Amino acid sequence: MNLWTKRLLILLSVGGGYCGLVFMFLLFPQVNGRIFGYLLVSAMMATFAFGIFSGLRFIEDEAKGLRLLRWFFAIQIPIVSSPVFAYQLSSGAAANLSFIGSNLAAFGRFGSEMGVWILQDRPWGLGLNVFALVMFIWTGRLLQNQEIGQPSSPGHPQESLSLKSTIPTNT
């Protein structure tokens, strides 16, 4: 796998997950002692921690890490809004397209964000994080190429993040 591909996936998962985890940690003072609020913020923190874990697992074992990263990108794809439940997640980057209420919106950003609203006065609507969808498809192709033993980026030298010994051996 290309070294720049690895770097991008690690940045989005570990860097984006860490950024999101810090943002969610900063929400704790705003909960004001409500148990449900603490549980909700804790679940959001666990989601970003899963992103960090997925990226670290990818460093250790590419195939297993790619499977986890696909799940992490998959949960970032939907944008749902209703008076009963609303959800949005992005880690690292986002390119959102949505139709919420009577508004068609396109929005992009670098960074992390997660929002979950339960029984709030939110308009009806749907959308998707196009960036997460592209990453989901791309990690699937990388995983498929790895399983059948093909290079994931033809024409590029196979580079590695692992350390290699440079001590000569006499055999």
C-alpha positions as a Python dict, from the first residue, in 0.01 Angstrom:
ca = {
    (1, 'M'): (0, 0, 0),
    (2, 'N'): (123, 347, -85),
    (3, 'L'): (281, 535, 207),
    (4, 'W'): (68, 847, 145),
    (5, 'T'): (-248, 634, 153),
    (6, 'K'): (-145, 500, 492),
    (7, 'R'): (-66, 846, 620),
    (8, 'L'): (-404, 981, 509),
    (9, 'L'): (-597, 695, 672),
    (10, 'I'): (-400, 731, 995),
    (11, 'L'): (-449, 1109, 999),
    (12, 'L'): (-826, 1081, 945),
    (13, 'S'): (-877, 808, 1203),
    (14, 'V'): (-624, 883, 1478),
    (15, 'G'): (-602, 1260, 1427),
    (16, 'G'): (-972, 1308, 1360),
    (17, 'G'): (-1065, 1073, 1643),
    (18, 'Y'): (-840, 1256, 1887),
    (19, 'C'): (-978, 1594, 1781),
    (20, 'G'): (-1335, 1468, 1825),
    (21, 'L'): (-1255, 1307, 2158),
    (22, 'V'): (-1118, 1636, 2292),
    (23, 'F'): (-1424, 1828, 2165),
    (24, 'M'): (-1659, 1578, 2331),
    (25, 'F'): (-1460, 1596, 2655),
    (26, 'L'): (-1515, 1972, 2653),
    (27, 'L'): (-1893, 1911, 2647),
    (28, 'F'): (-1898, 1752, 2993),
    (29, 'P'): (-1926, 2086, 3182),
    (30, 'Q'): (-2229, 2178, 2969),
    (31, 'V'): (-2424, 1866, 3070),
    (32, 'N'): (-2513, 2023, 3409),
    (33, 'G'): (-2547, 1699, 3606),
    (34, 'R'): (-2801, 1527, 3381),
    (35, 'I'): (-2729, 1152, 3371),
    (36, 'F'): (-2867, 1107, 3020),
    (37, 'G'): (-2641, 1388, 2897),
    (38, 'Y'): (-2336, 1222, 3048),
    (39, 'L'): (-2430, 892, 2885),
    (40, 'L'): (-2479, 1059, 2547),
    (41, 'V'): (-2147, 1247, 2561),
    (42, 'S'): (-1974, 927, 2678),
    (43, 'A'): (-2118, 739, 2378),
    (44, 'M'): (-1989, 1014, 2148),
    (45, 'M'): (-1646, 990, 2310),
    (46, 'A'): (-1651, 612, 2260),
    (47, 'T'): (-1726, 667, 1890),
    (48, 'F'): (-1418, 885, 1844),
    (49, 'A'): (-1211, 644, 2058),
    (50, 'F'): (-1317, 370, 1814),
    (51, 'G'): (-1172, 584, 1533),
    (52, 'I'): (-841, 614, 1719),
    (53, 'F'): (-838, 239, 1788),
    (54, 'S'): (-915, 164, 1422),
    (55, 'G'): (-625, 378, 1304),
    (56, 'L'): (-383, 222, 1551),
    (57, 'R'): (-502, -125, 1452),
    (58, 'F'): (-440, -29, 1088),
    (59, 'I'): (-78, 54, 1177),
    (60, 'E'): (-34, -287, 1339),
    (61, 'D'): (-228, -500, 1090),
    (62, 'E'): (-344, -342, 765),
    (63, 'A'): (-617, -592, 676),
    (64, 'K'): (-783, -591, 1021),
    (65, 'G'): (-738, -216, 1049),
    (66, 'L'): (-899, -156, 708),
    (67, 'R'): (-1204, -356, 815),
    (68, 'L'): (-1241, -140, 1126),
    (69, 'L'): (-1180, 180, 928),
    (70, 'R'): (-1460, 83, 688),
    (71, 'W'): (-1700, 64, 984),
    (72, 'F'): (-1570, 397, 1115),
    (73, 'F'): (-1625, 564, 777),
    (74, 'A'): (-1966, 394, 737),
    (75, 'I'): (-2105, 549, 1056),
    (76, 'Q'): (-2001, 891, 924),
    (77, 'I'): (-2202, 864, 599),
    (78, 'P'): (-2564, 930, 709),
    (79, 'I'): (-2706, 1263, 817),
    (80, 'V'): (-3052, 1222, 969),
    (81, 'S'): (-3280, 1490, 1106),
    (82, 'S'): (-3626, 1458, 1261),
    (83, 'P'): (-3809, 1590, 1567),
    (84, 'V'): (-3748, 1252, 1734),
    (85, 'F'): (-3383, 1185, 1646),
    (86, 'A'): (-3105, 1367, 1459),
    (87, 'Y'): (-2750, 1246, 1393),
    (88, 'Q'): (-2437, 1369, 1221),
    (89, 'L'): (-2072, 1260, 1254),
    (90, 'S'): (-1748, 1355, 1082),
    (91, 'S'): (-1392, 1274, 1182),
    (92, 'G'): (-1102, 1442, 1010),
    (93, 'A'): (-1293, 1589, 716),
    (94, 'A'): (-1643, 1616, 573),
    (95, 'A'): (-1819, 1711, 252),
    (96, 'N'): (-2188, 1709, 341),
    (97, 'L'): (-2486, 1724, 108),
    (98, 'S'): (-2823, 1745, 278),
    (99, 'F'): (-3185, 1835, 230),
    (100, 'I'): (-3314, 1935, 572),
    (101, 'G'): (-3637, 2122, 619),
    (102, 'S'): (-3679, 2310, 294),
    (103, 'N'): (-3307, 2379, 250),
    (104, 'L'): (-3063, 2207, 18),
    (105, 'A'): (-2716, 2251, 167),
    (106, 'A'): (-2357, 2163, 80),
    (107, 'F'): (-2089, 2205, 342),
    (108, 'G'): (-1726, 2103, 377),
    (109, 'R'): (-1478, 2120, 661),
    (110, 'F'): (-1161, 1979, 812),
    (111, 'G'): (-1189, 1869, 1172),
    (112, 'S'): (-1426, 1655, 1372),
    (113, 'E'): (-1785, 1697, 1480),
    (114, 'M'): (-2064, 1484, 1617),
    (115, 'G'): (-2418, 1577, 1698),
    (116, 'V'): (-2696, 1363, 1841),
    (117, 'W'): (-3030, 1523, 1926),
    (118, 'I'): (-3313, 1330, 2088),
    (119, 'L'): (-3666, 1472, 2116),
    (120, 'Q'): (-3559, 1817, 2000),
    (121, 'D'): (-3741, 2051, 1766),
    (122, 'R'): (-3536, 1957, 1457),
    (123, 'P'): (-3669, 1969, 1100),
    (124, 'W'): (-3715, 1657, 889),
    (125, 'G'): (-3436, 1578, 646),
    (126, 'L'): (-3167, 1348, 514),
    (127, 'G'): (-2816, 1389, 386),
    (128, 'L'): (-2484, 1221, 346),
    (129, 'N'): (-2121, 1288, 410),
    (130, 'V'): (-1982, 1239, 58),
    (131, 'F'): (-1624, 1240, 185),
    (132, 'A'): (-1698, 951, 425),
    (133, 'L'): (-1879, 765, 144),
    (134, 'V'): (-1574, 799, -83),
    (135, 'M'): (-1345, 683, 199),
    (136, 'F'): (-1576, 387, 270),
    (137, 'I'): (-1561, 278, -96),
    (138, 'W'): (-1188, 340, -121),
    (139, 'T'): (-1104, 140, 194),
    (140, 'G'): (-1320, -141, 54),
    (141, 'R'): (-1116, -142, -267),
    (142, 'L'): (-791, -133, -69),
    (143, 'L'): (-909, -427, 139),
    (144, 'Q'): (-1022, -620, -168),
    (145, 'N'): (-687, -561, -342),
    (146, 'Q'): (-503, -671, -32),
    (147, 'E'): (-708, -991, -1),
    (148, 'I'): (-636, -1094, -360),
    (149, 'G'): (-271, -995, -332),
    (150, 'Q'): (-268, -703, -576),
    (151, 'P'): (-96, -374, -506),
    (152, 'S'): (-348, -116, -393),
    (153, 'S'): (-196, 163, -600),
    (154, 'P'): (-52, 39, -931),
    (155, 'G'): (258, 216, -1053),
    (156, 'H'): (364, 328, -707),
    (157, 'P'): (646, 164, -515),
    (158, 'Q'): (537, -41, -222),
    (159, 'E'): (639, 164, 78),
    (160, 'S'): (603, 67, 439),
    (161, 'L'): (561, 236, 773),
    (162, 'S'): (735, -50, 949),
    (163, 'L'): (1093, -32, 1067),
    (164, 'K'): (1337, -255, 887),
    (165, 'S'): (1668, -376, 1020),
    (166, 'T'): (1973, -234, 846),
    (167, 'I'): (2220, -460, 1023),
    (168, 'P'): (2395, -683, 768),
    (169, 'T'): (2385, -1054, 836),
    (170, 'N'): (2651, -1301, 735),
    (171, 'T'): (2483, -1609, 599),
}
